[in-house]
GROMACS .gro file of N, CA and C in nm:
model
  423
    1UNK      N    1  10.329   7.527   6.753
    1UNK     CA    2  10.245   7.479   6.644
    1UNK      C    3  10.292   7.340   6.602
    2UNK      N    4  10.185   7.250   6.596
    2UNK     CA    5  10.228   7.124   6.562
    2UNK      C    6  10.236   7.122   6.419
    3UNK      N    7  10.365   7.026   6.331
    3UNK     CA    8  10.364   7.000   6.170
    3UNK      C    9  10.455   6.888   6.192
    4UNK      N   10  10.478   6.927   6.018
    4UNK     CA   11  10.578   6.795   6.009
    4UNK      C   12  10.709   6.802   6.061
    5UNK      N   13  10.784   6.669   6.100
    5UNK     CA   14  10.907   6.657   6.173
    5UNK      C   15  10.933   6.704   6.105
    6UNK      N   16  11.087   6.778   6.154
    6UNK     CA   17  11.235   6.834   6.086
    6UNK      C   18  11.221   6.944   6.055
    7UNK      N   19  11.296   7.039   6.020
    7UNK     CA   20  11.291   7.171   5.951
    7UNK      C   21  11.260   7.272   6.098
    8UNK      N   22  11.267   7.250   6.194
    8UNK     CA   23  11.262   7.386   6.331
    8UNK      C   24  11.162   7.372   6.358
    9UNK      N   25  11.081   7.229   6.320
    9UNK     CA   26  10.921   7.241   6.366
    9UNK      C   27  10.904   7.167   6.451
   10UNK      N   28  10.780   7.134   6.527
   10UNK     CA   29  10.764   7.094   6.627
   10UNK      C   30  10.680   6.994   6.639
   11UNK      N   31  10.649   6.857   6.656
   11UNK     CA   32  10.553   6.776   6.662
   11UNK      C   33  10.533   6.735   6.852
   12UNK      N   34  10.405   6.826   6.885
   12UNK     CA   35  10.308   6.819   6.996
   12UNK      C   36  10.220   6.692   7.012
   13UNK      N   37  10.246   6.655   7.107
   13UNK     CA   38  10.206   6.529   7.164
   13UNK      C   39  10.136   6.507   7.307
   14UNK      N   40  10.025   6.532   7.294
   14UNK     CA   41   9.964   6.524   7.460
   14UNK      C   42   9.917   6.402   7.521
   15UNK      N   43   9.922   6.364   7.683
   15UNK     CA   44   9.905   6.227   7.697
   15UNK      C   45   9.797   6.301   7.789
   16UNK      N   46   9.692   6.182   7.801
   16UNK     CA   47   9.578   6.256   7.861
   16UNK      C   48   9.514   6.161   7.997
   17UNK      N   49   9.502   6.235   8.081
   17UNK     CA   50   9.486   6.122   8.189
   17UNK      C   51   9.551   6.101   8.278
   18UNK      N   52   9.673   6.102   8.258
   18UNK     CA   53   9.777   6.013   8.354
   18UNK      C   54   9.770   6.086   8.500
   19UNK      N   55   9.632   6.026   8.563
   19UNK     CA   56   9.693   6.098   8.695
   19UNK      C   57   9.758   6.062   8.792
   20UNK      N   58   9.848   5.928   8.747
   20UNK     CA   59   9.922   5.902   8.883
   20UNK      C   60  10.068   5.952   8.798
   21UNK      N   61  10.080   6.023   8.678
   21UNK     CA   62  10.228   6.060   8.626
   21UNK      C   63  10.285   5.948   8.560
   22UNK      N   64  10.317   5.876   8.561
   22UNK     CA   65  10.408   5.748   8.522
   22UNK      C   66  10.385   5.729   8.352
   23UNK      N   67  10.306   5.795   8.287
   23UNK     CA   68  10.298   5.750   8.081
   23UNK      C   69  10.458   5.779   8.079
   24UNK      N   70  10.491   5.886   8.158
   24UNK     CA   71  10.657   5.907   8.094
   24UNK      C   72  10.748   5.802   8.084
   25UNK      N   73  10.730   5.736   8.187
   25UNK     CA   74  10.814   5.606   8.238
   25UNK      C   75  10.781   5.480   8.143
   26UNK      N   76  10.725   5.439   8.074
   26UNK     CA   77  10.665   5.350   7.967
   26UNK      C   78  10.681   5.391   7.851
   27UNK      N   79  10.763   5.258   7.773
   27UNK     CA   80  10.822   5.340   7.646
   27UNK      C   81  10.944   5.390   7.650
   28UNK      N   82  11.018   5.354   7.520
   28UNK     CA   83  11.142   5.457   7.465
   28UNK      C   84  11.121   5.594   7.412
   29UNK      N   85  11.071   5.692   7.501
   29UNK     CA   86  11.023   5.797   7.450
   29UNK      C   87  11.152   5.862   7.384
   30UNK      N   88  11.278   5.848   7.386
   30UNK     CA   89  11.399   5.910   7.342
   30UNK      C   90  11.366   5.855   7.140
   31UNK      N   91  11.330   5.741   7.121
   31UNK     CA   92  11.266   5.746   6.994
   31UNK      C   93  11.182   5.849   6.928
   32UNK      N   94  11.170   5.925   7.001
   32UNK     CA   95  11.084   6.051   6.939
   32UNK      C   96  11.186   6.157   6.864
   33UNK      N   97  11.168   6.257   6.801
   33UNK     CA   98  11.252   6.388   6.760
   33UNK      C   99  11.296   6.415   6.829
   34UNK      N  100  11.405   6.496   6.840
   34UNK     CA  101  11.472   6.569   6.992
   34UNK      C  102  11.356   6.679   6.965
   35UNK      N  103  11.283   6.708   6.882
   35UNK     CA  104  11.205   6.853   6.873
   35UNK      C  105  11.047   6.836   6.923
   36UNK      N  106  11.014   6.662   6.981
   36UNK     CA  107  10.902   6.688   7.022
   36UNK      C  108  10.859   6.711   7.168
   37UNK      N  109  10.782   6.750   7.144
   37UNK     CA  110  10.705   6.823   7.281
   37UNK      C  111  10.626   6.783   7.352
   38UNK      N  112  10.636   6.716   7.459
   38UNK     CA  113  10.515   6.637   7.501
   38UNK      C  114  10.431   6.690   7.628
   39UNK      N  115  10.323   6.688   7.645
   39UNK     CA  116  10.223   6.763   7.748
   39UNK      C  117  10.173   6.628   7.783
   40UNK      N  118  10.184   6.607   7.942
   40UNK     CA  119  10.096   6.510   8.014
   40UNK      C  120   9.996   6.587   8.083
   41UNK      N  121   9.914   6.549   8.083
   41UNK     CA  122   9.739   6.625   8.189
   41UNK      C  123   9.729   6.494   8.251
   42UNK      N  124   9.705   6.553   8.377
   42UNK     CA  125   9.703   6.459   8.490
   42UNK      C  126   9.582   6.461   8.536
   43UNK      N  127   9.480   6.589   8.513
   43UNK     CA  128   9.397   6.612   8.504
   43UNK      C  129   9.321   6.593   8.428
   44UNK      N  130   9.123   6.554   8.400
   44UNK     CA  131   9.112   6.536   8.289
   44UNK      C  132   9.059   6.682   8.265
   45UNK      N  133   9.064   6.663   8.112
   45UNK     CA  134   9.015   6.806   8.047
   45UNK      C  135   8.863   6.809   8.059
   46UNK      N  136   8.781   6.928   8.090
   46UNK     CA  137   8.632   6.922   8.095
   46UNK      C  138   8.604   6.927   7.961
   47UNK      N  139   8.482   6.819   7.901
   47UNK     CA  140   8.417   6.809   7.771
   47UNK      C  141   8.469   6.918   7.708
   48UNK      N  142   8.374   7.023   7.744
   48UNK     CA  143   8.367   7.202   7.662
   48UNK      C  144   8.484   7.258   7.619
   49UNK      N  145   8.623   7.222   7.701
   49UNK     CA  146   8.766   7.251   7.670
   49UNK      C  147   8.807   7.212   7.606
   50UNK      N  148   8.780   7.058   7.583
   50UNK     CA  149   8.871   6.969   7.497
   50UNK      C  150   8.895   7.003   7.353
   51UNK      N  151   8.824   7.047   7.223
   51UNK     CA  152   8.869   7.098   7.123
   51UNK      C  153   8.971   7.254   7.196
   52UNK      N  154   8.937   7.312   7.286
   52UNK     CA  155   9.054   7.435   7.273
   52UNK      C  156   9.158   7.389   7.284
   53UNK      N  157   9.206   7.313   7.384
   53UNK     CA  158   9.279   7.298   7.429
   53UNK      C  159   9.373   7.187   7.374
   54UNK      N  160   9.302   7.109   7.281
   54UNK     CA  161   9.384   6.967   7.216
   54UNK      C  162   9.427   7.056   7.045
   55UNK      N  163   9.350   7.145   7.026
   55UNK     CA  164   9.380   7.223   6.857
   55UNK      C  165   9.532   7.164   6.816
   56UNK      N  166   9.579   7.182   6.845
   56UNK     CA  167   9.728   7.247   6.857
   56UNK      C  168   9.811   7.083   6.848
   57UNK      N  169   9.741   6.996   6.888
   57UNK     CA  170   9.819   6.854   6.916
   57UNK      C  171   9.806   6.812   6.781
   58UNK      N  172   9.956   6.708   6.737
   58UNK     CA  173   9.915   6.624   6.613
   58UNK      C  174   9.882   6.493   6.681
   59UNK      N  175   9.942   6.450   6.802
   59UNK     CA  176   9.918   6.312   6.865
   59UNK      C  177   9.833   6.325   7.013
   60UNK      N  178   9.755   6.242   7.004
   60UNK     CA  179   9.666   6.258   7.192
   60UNK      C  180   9.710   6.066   7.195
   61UNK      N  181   9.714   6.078   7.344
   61UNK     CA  182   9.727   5.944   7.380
   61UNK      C  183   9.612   5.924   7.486
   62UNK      N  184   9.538   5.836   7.448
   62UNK     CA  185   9.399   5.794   7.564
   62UNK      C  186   9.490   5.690   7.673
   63UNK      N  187   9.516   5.729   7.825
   63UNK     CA  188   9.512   5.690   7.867
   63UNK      C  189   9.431   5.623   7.988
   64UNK      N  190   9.264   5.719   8.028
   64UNK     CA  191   9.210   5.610   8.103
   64UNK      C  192   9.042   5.630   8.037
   65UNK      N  193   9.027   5.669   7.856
   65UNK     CA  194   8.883   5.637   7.854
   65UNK      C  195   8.830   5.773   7.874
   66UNK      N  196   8.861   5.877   7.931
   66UNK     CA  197   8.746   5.981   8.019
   66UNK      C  198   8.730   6.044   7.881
   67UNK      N  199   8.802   6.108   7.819
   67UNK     CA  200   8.783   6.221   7.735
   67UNK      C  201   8.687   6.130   7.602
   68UNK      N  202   8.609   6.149   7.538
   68UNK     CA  203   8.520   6.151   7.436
   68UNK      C  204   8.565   6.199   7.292
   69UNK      N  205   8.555   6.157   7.195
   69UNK     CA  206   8.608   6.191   7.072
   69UNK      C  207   8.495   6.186   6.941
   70UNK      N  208   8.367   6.258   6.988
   70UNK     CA  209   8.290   6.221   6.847
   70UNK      C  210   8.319   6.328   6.751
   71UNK      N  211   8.248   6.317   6.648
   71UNK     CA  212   8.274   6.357   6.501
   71UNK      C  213   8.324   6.509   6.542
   72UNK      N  214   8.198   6.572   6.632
   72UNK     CA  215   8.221   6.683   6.652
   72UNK      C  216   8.360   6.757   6.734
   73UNK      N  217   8.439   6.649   6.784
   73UNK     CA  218   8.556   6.705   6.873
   73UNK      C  219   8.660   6.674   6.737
   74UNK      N  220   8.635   6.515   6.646
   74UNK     CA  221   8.780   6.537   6.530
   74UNK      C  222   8.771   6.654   6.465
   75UNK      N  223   8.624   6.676   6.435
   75UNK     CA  224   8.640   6.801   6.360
   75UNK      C  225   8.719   6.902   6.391
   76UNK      N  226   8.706   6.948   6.501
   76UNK     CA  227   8.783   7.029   6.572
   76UNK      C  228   8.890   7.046   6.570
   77UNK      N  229   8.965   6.942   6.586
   77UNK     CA  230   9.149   6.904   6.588
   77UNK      C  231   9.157   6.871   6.442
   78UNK      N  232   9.204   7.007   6.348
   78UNK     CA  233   9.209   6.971   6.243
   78UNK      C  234   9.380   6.931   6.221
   79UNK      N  235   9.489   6.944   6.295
   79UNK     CA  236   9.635   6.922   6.287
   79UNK      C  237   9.633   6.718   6.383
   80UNK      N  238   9.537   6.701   6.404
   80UNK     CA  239   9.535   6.560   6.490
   80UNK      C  240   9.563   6.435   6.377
   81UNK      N  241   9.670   6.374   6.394
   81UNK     CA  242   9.677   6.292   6.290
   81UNK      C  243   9.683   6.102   6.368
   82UNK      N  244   9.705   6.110   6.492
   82UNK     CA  245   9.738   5.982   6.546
   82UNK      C  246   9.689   6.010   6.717
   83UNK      N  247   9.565   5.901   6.729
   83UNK     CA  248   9.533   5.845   6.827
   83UNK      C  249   9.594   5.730   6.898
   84UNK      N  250   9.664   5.775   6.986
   84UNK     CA  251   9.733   5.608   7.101
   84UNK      C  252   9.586   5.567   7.184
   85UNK      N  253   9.580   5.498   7.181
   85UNK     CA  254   9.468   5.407   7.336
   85UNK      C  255   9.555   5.272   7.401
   86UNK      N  256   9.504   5.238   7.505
   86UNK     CA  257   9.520   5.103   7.569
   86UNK      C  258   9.409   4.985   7.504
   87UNK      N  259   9.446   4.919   7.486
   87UNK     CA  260   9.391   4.788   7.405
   87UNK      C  261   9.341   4.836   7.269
   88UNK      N  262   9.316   4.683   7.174
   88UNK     CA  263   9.313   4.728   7.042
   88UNK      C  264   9.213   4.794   6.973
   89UNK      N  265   9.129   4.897   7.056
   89UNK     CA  266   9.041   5.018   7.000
   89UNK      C  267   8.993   5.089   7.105
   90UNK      N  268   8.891   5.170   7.078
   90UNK     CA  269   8.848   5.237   7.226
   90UNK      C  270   8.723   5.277   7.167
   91UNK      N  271   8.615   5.271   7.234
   91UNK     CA  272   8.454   5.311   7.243
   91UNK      C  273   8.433   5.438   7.274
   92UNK      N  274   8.543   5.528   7.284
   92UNK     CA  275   8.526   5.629   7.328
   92UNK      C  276   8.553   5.723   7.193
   93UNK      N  277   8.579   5.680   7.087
   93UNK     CA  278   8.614   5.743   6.968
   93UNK      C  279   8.523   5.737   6.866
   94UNK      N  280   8.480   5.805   6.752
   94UNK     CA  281   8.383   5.794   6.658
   94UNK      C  282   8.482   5.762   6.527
   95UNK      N  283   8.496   5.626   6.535
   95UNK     CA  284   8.522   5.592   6.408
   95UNK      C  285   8.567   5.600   6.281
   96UNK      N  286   8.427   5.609   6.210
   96UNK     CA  287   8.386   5.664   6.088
   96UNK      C  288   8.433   5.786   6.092
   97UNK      N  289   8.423   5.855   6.150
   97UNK     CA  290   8.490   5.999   6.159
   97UNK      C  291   8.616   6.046   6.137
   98UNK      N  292   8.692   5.921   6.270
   98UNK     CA  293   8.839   5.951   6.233
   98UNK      C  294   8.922   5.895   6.089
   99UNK      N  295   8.837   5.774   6.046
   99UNK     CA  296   8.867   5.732   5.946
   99UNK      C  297   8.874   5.855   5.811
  100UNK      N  298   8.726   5.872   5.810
  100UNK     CA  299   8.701   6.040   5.716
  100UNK      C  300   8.835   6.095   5.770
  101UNK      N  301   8.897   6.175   5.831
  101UNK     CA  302   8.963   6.264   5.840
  101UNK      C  303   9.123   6.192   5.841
  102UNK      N  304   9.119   6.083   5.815
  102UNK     CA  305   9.272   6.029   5.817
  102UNK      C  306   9.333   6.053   5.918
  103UNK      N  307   9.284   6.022   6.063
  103UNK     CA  308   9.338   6.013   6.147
  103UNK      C  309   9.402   5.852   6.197
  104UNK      N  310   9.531   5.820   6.219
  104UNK     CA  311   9.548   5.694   6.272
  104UNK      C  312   9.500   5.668   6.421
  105UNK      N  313   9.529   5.533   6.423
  105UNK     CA  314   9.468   5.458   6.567
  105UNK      C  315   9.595   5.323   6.579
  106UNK      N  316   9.638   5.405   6.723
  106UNK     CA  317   9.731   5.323   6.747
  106UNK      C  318   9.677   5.218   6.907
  107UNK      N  319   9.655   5.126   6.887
  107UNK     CA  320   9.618   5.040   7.021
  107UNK      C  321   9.742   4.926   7.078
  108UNK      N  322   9.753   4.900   7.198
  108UNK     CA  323   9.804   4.708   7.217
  108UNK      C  324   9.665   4.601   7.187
  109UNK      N  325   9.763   4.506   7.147
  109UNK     CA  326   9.691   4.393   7.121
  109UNK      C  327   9.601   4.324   7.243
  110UNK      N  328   9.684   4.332   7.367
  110UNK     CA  329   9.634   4.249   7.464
  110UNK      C  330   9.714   4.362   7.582
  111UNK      N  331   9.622   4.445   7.672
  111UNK     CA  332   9.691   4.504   7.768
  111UNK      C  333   9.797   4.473   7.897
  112UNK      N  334   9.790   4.308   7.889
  112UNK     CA  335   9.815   4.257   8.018
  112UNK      C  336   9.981   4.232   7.975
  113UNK      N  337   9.969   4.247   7.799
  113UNK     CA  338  10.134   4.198   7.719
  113UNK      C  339  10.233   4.292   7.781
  114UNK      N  340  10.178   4.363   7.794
  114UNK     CA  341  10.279   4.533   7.788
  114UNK      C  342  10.211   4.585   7.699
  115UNK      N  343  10.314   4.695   7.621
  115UNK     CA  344  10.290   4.799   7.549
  115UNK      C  345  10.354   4.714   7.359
  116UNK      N  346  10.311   4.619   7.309
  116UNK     CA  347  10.297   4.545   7.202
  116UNK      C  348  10.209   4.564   7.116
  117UNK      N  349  10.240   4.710   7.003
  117UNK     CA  350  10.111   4.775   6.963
  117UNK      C  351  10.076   4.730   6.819
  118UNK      N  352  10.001   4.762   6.790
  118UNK     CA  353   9.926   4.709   6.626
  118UNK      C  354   9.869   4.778   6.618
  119UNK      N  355   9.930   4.863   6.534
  119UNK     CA  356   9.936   5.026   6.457
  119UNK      C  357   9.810   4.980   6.346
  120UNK      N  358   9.757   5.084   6.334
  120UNK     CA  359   9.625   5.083   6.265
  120UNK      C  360   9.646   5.199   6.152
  121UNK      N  361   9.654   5.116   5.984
  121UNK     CA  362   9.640   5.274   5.873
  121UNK      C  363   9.821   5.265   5.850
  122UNK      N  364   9.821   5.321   5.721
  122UNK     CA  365   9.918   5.300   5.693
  122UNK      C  366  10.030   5.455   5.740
  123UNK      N  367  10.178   5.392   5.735
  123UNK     CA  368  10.249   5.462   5.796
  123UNK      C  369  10.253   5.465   5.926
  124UNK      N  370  10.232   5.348   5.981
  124UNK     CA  371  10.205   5.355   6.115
  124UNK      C  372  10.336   5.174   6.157
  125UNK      N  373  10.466   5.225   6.244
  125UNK     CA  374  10.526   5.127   6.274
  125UNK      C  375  10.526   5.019   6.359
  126UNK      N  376  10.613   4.929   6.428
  126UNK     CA  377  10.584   4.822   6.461
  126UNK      C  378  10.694   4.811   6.552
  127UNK      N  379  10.695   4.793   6.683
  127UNK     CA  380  10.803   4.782   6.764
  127UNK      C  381  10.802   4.735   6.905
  128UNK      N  382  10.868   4.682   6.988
  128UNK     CA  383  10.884   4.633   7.117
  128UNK      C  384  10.793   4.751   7.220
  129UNK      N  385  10.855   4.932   7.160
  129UNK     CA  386  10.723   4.985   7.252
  129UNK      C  387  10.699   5.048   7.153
  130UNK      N  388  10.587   4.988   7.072
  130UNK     CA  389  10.509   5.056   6.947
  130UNK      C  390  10.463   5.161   6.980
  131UNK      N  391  10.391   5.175   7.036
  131UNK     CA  392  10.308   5.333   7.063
  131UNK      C  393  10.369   5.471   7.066
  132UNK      N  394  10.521   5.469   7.120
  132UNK     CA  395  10.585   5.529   7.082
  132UNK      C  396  10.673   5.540   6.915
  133UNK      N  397  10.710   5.415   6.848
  133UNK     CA  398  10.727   5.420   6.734
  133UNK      C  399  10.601   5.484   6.644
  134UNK      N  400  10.514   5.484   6.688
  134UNK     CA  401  10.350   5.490   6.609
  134UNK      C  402  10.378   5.624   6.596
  135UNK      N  403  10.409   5.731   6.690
  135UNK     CA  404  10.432   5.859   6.698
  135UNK      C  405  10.522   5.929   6.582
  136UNK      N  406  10.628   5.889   6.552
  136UNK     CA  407  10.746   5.947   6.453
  136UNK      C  408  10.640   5.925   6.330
  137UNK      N  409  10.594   5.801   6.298
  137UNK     CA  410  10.574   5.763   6.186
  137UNK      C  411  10.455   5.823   6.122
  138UNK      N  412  10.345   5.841   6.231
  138UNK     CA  413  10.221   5.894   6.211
  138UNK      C  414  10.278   6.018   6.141
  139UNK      N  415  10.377   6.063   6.220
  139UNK     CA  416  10.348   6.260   6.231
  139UNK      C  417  10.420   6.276   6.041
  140UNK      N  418  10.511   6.153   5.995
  140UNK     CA  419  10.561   6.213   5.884
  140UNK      C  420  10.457   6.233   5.745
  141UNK      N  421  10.313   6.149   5.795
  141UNK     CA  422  10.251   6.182   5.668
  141UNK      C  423  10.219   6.310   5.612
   0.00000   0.00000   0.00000
């Protein structure tokens, strides 16, 4: 069950996409809790699955675009508090929606920089590999 850091709990983190493997390799992921948990899908998830199967996450990371995020899937992920993407937004997300539900949005500025992110919403940090800092910070609200 995903909650807040510390206390024997667990903050779940799924990266979505990665089918050549390598999100692990990018990033100081050791900046995270020793208590978080991270799920890569290498596979993408089919539409119809995606609320079962993401419930449970406080963080999803968009890594290539496929998966869809309208009103009707945030609704769904009611423990989802922080979206990662590649560049500084993604068309694949409904907005207004995530905004309503206080979800953050973590993007890079320019993809070609590296991983140089500009954390979106407050509580959201700032670092050499932001996207991973974005993670601790999101999950403590």
């Amino acid at each position: 069950m995903a909650a807040e850091l510390g206390g024997g709990r667990v903050t779940k983190i799924a990266i979505l996409d990665d089918y050549i493997g390598v999100a692990l390799e990018y990033g100081d992921w050791s900046a995270l809790p020793g208590d978080a948990e991270v799920t890569v899908y290498r596979e993408a998830i089919p539409p119809e699955r995606l609320v079962a199967e993401l419930a449970e996450y406080e963080v999803v990371v968009i890594t290539q675009q496929r998966a869809r995020f309208p009103r009707s899937v945030l609704e769904g992920l009611p423990k989802l508090k922080l979206i990662v993407c590649n560049g500084r937004t993604s068309n694949v997300i409904d907005h207004e929606a995530r905004i309503e539900r206080g979800i953050l949005l973590c993007g890079t500025a320019d993809t070609s920089l590296g991983a140089t992110a500009r954390p979106s919403g407050p509580g959201a940090a700032r670092g050499r590999d932001g996207h991973v800092l974005c993670i601790p910070a999101a999950t403590r609200r």
